[in-house]
Short mmCIF file of C-alpha atoms in Angstrom, two decimals:
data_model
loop_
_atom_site.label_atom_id
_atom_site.label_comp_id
_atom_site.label_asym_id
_atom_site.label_seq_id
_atom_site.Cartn_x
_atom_site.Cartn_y
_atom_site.Cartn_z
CA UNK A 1 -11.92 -3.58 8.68
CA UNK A 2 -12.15 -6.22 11.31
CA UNK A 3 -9.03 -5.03 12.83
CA UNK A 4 -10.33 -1.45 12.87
CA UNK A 5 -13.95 -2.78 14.96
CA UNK A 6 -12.24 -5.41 17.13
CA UNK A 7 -9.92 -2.20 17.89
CA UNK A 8 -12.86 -0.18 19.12
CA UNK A 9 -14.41 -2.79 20.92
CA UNK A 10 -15.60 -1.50 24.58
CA UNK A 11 -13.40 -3.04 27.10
CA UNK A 12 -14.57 -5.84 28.47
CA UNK A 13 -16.29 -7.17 25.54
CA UNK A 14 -15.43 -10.43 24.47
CA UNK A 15 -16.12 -11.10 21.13
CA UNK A 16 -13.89 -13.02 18.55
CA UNK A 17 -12.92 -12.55 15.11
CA UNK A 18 -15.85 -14.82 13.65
CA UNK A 19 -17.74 -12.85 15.97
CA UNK A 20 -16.79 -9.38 14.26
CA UNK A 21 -16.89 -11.05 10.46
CA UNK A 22 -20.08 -12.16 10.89
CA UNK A 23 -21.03 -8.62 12.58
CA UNK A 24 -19.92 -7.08 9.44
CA UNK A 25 -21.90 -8.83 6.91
CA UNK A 26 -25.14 -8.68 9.33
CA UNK A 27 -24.64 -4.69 8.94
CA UNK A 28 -23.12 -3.94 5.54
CA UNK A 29 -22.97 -6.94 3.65
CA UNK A 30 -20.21 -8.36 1.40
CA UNK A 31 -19.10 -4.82 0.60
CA UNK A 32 -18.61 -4.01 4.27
CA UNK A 33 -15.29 -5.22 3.67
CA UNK A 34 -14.68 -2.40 1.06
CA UNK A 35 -14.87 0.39 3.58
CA UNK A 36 -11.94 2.85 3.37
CA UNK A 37 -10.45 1.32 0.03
CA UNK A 38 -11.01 4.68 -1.81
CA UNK A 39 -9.30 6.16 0.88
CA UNK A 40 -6.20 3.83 0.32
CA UNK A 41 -6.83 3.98 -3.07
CA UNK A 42 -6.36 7.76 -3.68
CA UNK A 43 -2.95 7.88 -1.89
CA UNK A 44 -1.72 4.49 -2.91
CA UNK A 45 -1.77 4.68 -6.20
CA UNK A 46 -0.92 8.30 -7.18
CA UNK A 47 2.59 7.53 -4.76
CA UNK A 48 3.01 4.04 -7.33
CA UNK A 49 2.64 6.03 -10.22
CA UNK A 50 5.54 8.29 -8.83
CA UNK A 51 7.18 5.37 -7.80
CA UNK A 52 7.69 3.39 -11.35
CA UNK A 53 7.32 6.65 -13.39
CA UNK A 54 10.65 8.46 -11.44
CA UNK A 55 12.27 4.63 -11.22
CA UNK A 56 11.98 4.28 -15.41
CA UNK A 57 12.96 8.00 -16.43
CA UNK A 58 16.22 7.66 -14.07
CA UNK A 59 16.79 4.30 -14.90
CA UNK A 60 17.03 5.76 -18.63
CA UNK A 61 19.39 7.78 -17.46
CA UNK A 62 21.32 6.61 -15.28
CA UNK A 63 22.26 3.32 -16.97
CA UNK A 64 24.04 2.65 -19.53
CA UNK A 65 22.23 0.48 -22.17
CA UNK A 66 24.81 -2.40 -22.61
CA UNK A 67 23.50 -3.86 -19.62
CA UNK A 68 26.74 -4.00 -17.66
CA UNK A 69 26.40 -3.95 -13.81
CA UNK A 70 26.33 -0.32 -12.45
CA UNK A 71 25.43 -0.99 -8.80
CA UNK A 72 25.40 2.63 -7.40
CA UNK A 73 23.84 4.06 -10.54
CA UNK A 74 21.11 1.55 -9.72
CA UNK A 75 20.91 2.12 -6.19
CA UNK A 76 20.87 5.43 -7.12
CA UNK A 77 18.20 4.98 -9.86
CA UNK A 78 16.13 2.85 -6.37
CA UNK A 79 16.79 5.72 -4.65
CA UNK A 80 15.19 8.29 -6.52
CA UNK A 81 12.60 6.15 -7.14
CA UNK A 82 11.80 6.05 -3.15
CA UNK A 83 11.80 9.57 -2.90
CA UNK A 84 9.24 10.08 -5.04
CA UNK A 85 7.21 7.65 -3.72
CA UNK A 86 6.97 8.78 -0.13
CA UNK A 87 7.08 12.69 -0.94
#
């Protein structure tokens, strides 16, 4: 948030991030701060639930369950995972 208004800042204008903070809380209070989370919320956390869910369920899988090292199922088991997550 104080990124985003120090970003869109007129040019020329000279004001700091103290400045901006205290800007903020003049105009929205505390919660100012909070602006955009549900936003970030609803894509962040449906792509995390891909993420672990498509991890586990190939990890299951993939591996065998004595534990031994399997590198490339694994990195296969990551990749999966990472495909799910940014699809």
């Amino acid at each position: 948030t104080v990124k985003t208004h120090m970003q869109a800042l007129k040019p020329g204008a000279r004001l700091g991030v103290v400045d901006v903070v205290r800007g903020i809380v003049q105009d929205t209070g505390g919660l100012g701060f909070l602006r955009g989370i549900t936003a970030i919320a609803s894509g962040c956390i449906p792509a995390h639930i891909a993420l672990f869910t498509s991890y586990e369920c190939s990890k299951s899988r993939l591996l065998s369950a004595g534990g031994e090292h399997e590198p490339v199922r694994a990195a296969l088991c990551g990749a999966c995972a990472t495909l799910c997550h940014d699809v």
